[in-house]
Tab-separated table of C-alpha atoms in Angstrom:
chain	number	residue	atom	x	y	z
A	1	UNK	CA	66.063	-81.696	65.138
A	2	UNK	CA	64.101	-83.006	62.105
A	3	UNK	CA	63.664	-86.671	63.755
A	4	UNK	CA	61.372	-85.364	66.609
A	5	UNK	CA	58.060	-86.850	65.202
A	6	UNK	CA	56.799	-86.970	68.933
A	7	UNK	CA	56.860	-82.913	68.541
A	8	UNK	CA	54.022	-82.789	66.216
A	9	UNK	CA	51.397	-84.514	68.827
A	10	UNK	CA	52.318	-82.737	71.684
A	11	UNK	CA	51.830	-79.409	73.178
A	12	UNK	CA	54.485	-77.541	75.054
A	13	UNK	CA	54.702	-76.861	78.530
A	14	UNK	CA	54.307	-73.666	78.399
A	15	UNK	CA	55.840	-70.656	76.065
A	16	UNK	CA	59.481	-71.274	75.424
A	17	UNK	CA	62.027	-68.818	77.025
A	18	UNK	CA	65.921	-68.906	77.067
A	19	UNK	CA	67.923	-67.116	80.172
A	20	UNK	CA	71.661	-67.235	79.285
A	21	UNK	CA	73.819	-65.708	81.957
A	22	UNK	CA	76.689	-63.254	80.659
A	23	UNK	CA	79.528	-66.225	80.871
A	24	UNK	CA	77.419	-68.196	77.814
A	25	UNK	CA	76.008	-65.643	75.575
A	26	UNK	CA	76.951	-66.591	72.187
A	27	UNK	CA	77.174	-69.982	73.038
A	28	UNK	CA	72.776	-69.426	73.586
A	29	UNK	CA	72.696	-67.144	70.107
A	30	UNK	CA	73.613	-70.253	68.320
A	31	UNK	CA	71.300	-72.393	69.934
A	32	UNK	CA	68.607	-70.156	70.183
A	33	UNK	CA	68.693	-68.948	66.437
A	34	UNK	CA	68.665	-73.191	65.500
A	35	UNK	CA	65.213	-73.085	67.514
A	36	UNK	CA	63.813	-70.425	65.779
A	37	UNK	CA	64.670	-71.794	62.461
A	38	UNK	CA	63.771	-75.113	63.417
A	39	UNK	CA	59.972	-73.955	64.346
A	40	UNK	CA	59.623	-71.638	61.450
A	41	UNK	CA	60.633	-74.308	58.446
A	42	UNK	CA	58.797	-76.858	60.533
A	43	UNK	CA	55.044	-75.229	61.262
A	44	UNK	CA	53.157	-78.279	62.698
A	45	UNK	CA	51.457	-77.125	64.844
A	46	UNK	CA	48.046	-74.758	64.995
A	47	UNK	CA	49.844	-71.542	66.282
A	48	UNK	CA	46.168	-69.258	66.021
A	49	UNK	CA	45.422	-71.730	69.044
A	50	UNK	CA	45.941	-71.023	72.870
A	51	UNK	CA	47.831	-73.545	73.572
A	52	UNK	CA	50.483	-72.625	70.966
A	53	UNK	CA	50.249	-69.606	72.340
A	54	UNK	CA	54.176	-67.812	71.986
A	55	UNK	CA	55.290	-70.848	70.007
A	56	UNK	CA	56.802	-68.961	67.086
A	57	UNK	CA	58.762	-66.080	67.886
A	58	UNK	CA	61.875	-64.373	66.255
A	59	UNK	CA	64.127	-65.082	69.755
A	60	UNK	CA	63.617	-66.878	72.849
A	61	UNK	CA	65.840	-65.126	74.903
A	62	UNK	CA	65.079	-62.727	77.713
A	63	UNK	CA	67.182	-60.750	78.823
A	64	UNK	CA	69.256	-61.331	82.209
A	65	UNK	CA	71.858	-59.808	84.710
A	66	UNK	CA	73.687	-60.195	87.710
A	67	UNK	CA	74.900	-56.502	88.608
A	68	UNK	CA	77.282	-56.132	91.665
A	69	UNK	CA	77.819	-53.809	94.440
A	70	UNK	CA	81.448	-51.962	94.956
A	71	UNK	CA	81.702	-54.266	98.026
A	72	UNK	CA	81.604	-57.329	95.486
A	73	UNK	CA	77.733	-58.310	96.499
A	74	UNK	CA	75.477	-58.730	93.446
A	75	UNK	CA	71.701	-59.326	92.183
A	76	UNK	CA	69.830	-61.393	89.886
A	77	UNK	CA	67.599	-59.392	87.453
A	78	UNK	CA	65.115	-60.711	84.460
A	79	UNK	CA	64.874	-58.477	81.934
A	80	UNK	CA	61.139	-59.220	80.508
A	81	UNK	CA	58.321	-61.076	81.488
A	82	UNK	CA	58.610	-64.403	82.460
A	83	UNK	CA	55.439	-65.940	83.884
A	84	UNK	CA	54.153	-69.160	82.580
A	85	UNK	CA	56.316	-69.742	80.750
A	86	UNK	CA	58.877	-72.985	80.645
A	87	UNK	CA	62.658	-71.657	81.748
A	88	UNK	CA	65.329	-72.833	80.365
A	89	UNK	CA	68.346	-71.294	82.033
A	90	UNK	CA	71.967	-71.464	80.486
A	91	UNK	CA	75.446	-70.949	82.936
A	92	UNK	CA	78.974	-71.919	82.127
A	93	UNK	CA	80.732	-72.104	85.271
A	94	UNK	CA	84.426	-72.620	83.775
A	95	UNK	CA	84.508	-69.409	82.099
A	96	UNK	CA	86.693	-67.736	83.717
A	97	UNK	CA	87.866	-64.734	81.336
A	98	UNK	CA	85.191	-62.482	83.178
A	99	UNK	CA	85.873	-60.226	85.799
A	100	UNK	CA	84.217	-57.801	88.839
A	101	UNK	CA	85.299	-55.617	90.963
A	102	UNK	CA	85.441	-55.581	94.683
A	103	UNK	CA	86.386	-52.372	96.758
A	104	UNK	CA	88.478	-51.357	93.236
A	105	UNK	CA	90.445	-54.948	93.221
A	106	UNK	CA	89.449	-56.829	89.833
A	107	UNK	CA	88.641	-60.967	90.671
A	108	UNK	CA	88.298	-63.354	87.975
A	109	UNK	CA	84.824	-65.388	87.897
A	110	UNK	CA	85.468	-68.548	89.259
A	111	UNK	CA	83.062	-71.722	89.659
A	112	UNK	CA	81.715	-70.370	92.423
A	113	UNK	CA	80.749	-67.130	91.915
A	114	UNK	CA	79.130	-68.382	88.621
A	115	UNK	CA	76.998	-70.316	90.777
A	116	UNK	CA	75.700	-67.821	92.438
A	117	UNK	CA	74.616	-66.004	89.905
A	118	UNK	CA	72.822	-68.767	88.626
A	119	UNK	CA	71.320	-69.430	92.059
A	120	UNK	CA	70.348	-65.230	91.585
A	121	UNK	CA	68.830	-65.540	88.000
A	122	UNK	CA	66.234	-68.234	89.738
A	123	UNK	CA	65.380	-66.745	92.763
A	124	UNK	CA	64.668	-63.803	90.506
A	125	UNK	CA	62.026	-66.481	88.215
A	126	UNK	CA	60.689	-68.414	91.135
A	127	UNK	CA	56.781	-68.116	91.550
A	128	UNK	CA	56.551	-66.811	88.004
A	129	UNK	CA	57.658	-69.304	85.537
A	130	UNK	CA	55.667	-72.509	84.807
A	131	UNK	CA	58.576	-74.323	85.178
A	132	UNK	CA	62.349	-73.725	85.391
A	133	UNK	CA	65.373	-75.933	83.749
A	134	UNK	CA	68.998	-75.257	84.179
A	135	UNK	CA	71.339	-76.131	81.725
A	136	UNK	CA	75.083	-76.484	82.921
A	137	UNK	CA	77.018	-78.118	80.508
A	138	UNK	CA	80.236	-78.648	83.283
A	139	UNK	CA	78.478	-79.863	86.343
A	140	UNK	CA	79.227	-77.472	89.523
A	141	UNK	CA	81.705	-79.414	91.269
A	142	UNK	CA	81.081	-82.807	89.661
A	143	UNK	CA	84.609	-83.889	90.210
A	144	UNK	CA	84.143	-83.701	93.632
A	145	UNK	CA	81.586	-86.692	93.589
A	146	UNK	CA	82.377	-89.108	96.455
A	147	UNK	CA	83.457	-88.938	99.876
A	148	UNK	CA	86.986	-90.701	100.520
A	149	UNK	CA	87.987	-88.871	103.422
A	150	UNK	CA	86.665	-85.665	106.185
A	151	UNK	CA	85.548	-84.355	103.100
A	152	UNK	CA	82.653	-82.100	101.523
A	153	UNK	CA	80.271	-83.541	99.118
A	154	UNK	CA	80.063	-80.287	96.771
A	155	UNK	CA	78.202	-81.549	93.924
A	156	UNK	CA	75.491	-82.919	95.862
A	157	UNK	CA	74.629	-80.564	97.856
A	158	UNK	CA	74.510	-78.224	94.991
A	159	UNK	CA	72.102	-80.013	93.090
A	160	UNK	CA	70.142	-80.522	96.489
A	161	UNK	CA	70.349	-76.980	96.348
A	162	UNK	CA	69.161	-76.326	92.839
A	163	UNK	CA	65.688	-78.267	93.454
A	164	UNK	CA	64.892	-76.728	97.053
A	165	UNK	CA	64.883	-73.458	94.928
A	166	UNK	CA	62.195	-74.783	92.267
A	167	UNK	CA	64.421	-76.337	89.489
A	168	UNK	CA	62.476	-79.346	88.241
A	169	UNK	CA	65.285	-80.448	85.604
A	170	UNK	CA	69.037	-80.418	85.257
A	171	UNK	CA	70.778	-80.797	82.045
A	172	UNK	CA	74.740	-81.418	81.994
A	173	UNK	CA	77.333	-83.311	79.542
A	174	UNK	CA	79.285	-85.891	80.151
A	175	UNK	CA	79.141	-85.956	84.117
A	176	UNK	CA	82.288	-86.824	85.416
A	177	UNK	CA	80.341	-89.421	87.683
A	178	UNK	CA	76.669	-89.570	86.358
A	179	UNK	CA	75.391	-91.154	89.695
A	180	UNK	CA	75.789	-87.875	91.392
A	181	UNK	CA	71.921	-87.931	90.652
A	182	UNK	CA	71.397	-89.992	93.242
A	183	UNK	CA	71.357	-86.860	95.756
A	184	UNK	CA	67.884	-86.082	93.583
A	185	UNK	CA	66.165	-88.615	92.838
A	186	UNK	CA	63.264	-87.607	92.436
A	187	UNK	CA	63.603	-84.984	89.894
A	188	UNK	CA	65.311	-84.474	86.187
A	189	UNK	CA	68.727	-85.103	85.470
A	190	UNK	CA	70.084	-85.891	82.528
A	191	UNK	CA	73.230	-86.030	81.186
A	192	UNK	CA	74.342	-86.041	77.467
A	193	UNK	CA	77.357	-87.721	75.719
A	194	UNK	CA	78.995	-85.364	72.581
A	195	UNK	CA	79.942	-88.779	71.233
A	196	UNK	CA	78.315	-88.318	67.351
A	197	UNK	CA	79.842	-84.779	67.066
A	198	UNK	CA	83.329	-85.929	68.043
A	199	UNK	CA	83.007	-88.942	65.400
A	200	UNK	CA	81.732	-86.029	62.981
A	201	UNK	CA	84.850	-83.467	64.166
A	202	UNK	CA	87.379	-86.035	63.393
A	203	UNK	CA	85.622	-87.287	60.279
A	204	UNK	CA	85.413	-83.521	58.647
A	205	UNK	CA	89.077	-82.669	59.637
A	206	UNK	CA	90.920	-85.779	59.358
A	207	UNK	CA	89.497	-86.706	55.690
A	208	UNK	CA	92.390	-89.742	55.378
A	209	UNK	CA	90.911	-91.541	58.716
A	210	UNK	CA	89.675	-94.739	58.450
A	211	UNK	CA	87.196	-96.479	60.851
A	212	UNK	CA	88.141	-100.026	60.759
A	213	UNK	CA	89.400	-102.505	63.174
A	214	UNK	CA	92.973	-102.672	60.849
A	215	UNK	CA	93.602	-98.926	60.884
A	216	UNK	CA	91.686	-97.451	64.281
A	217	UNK	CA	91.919	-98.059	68.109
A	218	UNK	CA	90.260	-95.978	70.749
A	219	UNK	CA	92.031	-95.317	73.920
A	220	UNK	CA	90.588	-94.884	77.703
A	221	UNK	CA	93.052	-92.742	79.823
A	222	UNK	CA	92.052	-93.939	83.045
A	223	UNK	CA	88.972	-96.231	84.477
A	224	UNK	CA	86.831	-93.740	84.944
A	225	UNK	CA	86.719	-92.996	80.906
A	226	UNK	CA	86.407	-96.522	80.490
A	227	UNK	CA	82.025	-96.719	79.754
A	228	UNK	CA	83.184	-94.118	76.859
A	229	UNK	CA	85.643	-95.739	75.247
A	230	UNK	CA	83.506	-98.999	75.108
A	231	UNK	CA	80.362	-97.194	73.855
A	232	UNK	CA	82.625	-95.357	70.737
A	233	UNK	CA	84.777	-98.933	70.313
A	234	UNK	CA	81.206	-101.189	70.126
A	235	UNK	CA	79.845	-98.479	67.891
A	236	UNK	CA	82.407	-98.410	65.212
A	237	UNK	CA	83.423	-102.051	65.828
A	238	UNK	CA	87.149	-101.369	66.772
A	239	UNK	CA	89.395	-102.355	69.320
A	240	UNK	CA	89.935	-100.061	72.733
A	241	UNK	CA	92.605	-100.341	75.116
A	242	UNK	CA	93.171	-98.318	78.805
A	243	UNK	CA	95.870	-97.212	80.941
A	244	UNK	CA	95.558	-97.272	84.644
A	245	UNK	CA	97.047	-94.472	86.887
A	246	UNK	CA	99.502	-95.800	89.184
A	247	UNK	CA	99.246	-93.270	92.440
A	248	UNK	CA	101.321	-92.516	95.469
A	249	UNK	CA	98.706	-92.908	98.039
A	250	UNK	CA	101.218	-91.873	100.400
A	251	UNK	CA	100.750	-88.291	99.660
A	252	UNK	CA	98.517	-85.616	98.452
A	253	UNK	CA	99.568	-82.822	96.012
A	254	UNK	CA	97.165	-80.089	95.084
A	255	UNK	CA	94.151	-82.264	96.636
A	256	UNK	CA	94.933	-85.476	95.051
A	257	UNK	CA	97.395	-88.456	95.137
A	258	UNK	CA	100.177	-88.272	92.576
A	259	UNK	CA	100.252	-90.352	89.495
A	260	UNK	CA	103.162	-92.333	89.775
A	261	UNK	CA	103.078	-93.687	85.706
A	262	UNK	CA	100.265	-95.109	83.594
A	263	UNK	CA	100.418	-98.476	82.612
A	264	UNK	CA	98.508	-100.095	79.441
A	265	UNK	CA	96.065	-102.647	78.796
A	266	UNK	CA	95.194	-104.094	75.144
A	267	UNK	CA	96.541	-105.053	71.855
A	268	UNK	CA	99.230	-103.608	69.814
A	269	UNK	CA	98.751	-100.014	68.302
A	270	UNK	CA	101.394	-100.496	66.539
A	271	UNK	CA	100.672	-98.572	63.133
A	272	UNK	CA	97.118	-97.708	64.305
A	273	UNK	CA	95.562	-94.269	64.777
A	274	UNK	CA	93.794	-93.874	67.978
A	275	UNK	CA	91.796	-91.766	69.866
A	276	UNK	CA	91.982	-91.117	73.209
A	277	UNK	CA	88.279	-90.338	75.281
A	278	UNK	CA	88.138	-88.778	78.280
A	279	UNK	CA	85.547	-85.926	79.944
A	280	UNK	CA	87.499	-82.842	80.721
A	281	UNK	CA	91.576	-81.990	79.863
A	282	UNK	CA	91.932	-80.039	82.635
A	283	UNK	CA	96.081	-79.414	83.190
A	284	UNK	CA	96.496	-82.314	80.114
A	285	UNK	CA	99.695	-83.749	81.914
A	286	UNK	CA	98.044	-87.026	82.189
A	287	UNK	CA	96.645	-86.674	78.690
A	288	UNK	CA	100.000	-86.323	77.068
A	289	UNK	CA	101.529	-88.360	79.192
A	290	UNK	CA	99.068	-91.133	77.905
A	291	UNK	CA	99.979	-89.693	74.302
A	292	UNK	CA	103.706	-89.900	74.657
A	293	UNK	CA	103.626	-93.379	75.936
A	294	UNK	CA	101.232	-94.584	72.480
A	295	UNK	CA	103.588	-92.908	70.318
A	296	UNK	CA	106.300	-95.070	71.915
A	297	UNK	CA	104.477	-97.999	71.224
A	298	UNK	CA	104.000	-97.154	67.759
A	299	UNK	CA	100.823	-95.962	67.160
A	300	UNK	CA	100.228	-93.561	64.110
A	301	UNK	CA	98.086	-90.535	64.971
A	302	UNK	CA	97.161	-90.091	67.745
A	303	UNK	CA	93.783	-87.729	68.118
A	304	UNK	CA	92.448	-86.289	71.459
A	305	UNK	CA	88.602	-86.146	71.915
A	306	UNK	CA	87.653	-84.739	75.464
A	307	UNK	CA	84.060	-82.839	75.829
A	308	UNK	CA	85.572	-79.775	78.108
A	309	UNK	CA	88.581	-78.344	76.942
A	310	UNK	CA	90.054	-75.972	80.189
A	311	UNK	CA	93.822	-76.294	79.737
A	312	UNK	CA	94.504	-74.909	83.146
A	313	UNK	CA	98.037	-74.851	82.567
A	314	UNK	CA	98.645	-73.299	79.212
A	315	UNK	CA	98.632	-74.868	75.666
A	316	UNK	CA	102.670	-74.216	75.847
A	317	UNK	CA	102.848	-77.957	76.544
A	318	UNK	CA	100.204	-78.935	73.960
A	319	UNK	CA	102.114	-76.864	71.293
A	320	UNK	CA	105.423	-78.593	72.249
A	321	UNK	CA	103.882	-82.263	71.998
A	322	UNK	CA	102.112	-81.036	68.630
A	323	UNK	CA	105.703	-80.275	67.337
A	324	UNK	CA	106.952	-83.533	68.064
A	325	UNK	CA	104.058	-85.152	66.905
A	326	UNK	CA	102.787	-86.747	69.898
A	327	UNK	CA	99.813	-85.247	68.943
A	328	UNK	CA	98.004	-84.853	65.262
A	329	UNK	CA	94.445	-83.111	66.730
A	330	UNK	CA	92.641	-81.895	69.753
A	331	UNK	CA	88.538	-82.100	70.093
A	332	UNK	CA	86.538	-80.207	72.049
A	333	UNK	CA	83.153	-79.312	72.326
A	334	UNK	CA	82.023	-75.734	72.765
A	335	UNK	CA	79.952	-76.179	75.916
A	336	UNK	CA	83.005	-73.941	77.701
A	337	UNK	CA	84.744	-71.081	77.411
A	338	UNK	CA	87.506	-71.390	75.657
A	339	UNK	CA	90.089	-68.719	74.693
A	340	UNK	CA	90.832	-67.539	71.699
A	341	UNK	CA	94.401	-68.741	71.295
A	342	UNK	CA	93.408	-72.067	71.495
A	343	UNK	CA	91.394	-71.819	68.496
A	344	UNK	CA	93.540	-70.229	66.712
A	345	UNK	CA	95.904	-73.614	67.002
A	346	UNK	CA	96.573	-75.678	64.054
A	347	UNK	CA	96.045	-78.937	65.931
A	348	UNK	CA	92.150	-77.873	67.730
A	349	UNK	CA	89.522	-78.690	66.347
A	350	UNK	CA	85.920	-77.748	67.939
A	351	UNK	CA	83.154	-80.403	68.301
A	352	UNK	CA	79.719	-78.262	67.761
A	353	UNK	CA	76.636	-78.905	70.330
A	354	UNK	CA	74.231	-75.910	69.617
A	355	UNK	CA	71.990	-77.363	67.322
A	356	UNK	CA	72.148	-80.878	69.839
A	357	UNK	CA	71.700	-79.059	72.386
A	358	UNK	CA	68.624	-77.053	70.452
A	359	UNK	CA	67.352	-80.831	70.332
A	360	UNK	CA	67.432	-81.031	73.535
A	361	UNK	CA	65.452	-78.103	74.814
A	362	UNK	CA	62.788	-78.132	72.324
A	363	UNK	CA	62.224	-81.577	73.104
A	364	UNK	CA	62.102	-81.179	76.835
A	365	UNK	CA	59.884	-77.561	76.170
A	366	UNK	CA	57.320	-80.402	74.394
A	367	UNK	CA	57.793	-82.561	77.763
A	368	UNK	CA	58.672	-85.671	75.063
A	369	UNK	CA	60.612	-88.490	75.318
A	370	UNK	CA	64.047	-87.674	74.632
A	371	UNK	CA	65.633	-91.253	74.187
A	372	UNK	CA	66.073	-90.747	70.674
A	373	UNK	CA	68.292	-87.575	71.407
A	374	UNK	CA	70.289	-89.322	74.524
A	375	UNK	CA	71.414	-92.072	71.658
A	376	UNK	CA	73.595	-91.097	69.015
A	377	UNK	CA	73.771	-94.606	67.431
A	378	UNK	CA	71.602	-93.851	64.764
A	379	UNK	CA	73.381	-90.863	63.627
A	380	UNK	CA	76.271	-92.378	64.317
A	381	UNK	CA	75.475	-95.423	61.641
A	382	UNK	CA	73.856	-93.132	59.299
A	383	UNK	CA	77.468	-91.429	59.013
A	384	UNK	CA	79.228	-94.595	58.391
A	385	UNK	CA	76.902	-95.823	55.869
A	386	UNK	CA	77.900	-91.755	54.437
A	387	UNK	CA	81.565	-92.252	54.784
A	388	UNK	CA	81.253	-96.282	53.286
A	389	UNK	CA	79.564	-95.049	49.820
């Protein structure tokens, strides 16, 4: 947050408030308590005037809750006074460990209902704040993208959704298909890449790993991982390779056509670590099917960066492919929930974005440009030069 220059000629938007629904809590601690440090050891601005009015304060949060009926129905309530000021509203709609009740059954959270919350906490702020911002790190439905079939376009229609209620921006990492902004496009959406604090995971974990052409190779999965791989290959000047999922599109299992095998194309890893970039691991069959099938061809290491972590399926088959040493280490951010026996696992290591995404909201409370945040590459360079000397 100390590169934000623009910050000290601009005036915010309005007083600075933080709405974390129940599912991301300590996830908006973290990144609140970075803001408040941030704006305390940084005082450049006039606070005695009116327009700084609220700028320093010892938490942004306000309080919020979405309390439900015994027939499973539920409300949005704001806990303090939010009017004029700029709304910045946190939801993680994979976190699934919390429950309700409904007529004495107990139902997990799922996407949905943590969606409708969210939709609750802003009908509860529309009319009073200045302006309202929704931050969800895994993007409602962004898998379901396109139309290839009698199908539903989910995502779409949710952001459609989200700006017909007053949301004028929408911040999310690593969209599975970015262009699902085109529904809105007229209004905010951005979406960040975690690609300096997976370089910086790996980096403080894996003290032995080298970034050179001779020694590193970064792996796409599939096609659709294919822009990452290129951006973290250009960046650190190394080779990337990709497998391609061969389907049965004579069938559909669970929603999808069957991955038949994955076939490679690039160099030799022989003797190289590599890391393989994707979005999401969401069962991880294809993920360690891609690792098995490196290890066969030799490579050395083989290291795991993916932003959400949900492991759908278990870790069983992550701990069994760590024992054979398919596997060295598994990054993942902590934009979702994740539970607390995978970090407990030798081989997981977590990728940190609360003081990025910090960044992210003080910049956008100032209403700067926030080009210099969306690029890593500086960083990125700055911690080679580090790891060089």
């Amino acid at each position: 947050m100390s590169n934000f220059e623009p910050l000290e000629s601009s005036i915010p938007v309005g007083p600075l408030r933080i709405a974390a629904l129940e599912g991301c809590r300590d996830f908006a601690e973290i990144v609140n308590q970075h803001i408040v440090e941030y704006r305390k050891t940084n005082p450049s601005h006039d606070y005695s005037s009116a327009a700084f009015q609220g700028y320093m304060a010892d938490s942004y949060l306000v309080p919020c809750s979405c309390p439900r009926f015994g027939s499973g129905e539920g409300k949005g309530e704001i806990g303090a006074s939010i009017r004029g000021t700029d709304l910045f509203i946190l939801v993680d709609v994979c976190n699934y460990s919390l429950t309700y009740s409904v007529c004495g059954h107990l139902n997990h959270m799922s996407p949905d209902n943590h969606f409708q919350d969210l939709k609750r906490i802003i009908s509860a702020a529309t009319g009073k704040a200045r302006r309202i911002n929704v931050v969800m790190p895994f993007l409602y439905e962004g898998r379901q993208h396109k139309r290839s079939r009698r199908e539903s376009l989910d995502c779409a229609i949710g952001l459609q959704e989200l700006i017909r209620m007053g949301v004028s921006n929408i911040i999310t990492f690593d969209a599975h298909d970015p262009r699902v902004q085109n529904a809105i496009p007229l209004h905010g959406f951005d979406s960040f890449m975690p690609t300096y604090q997976f370089l910086k995971a790996l980096v403080d974990s894996v003290p032995d790993l080298c970034l050179d052409n001779d020694h590193l190779m970064i792996i796409s999965p599939d096609e659709g991982a294919m822009s990452r791989a290129v951006y973290f290959s250009n960046i650190l000047g190394v080779d990337m390779g990709m497998f391609y999922k061969r389907r049965d599109y004579s069938k559909i299992v669970n929603g999808k056509n069957p991955i038949v095998a994955h076939e490679f194309l690039g160099d030799s890893v022989e003797g190289k670590d590599v890391i393989i970039i994707d979005d999401m691991i969401s069962s991880g069959e294809s993920m360690l099917d891609v690792a098995k099938q490196l290890k066969e061809r030799k490579a050395n290491r083989v290291f795991v960066c993916t932003t959400f972590g949900l492991f759908t399926d278990g870790l069983e088959k992550f701990d069994d492919f760590y024992e054979k040493g398919f596997i060295t280490k598994v990054v993942t951010t902590n934009l979702n929930y994740r539970p607390k026996a995978l970090l407990e696992r030798p081989y997981y290591e977590e990728a940190d974005m609360t003081k990025f995404l910090a960044s992210i909201i003080d910049s956008l409370n100032h209403d700067v440009s926030i080009s210099r945040v969306q690029s890593p590459t500086e960083k990125i360079h700055a911690l080679l030069e580090k790891i060089n000397k």
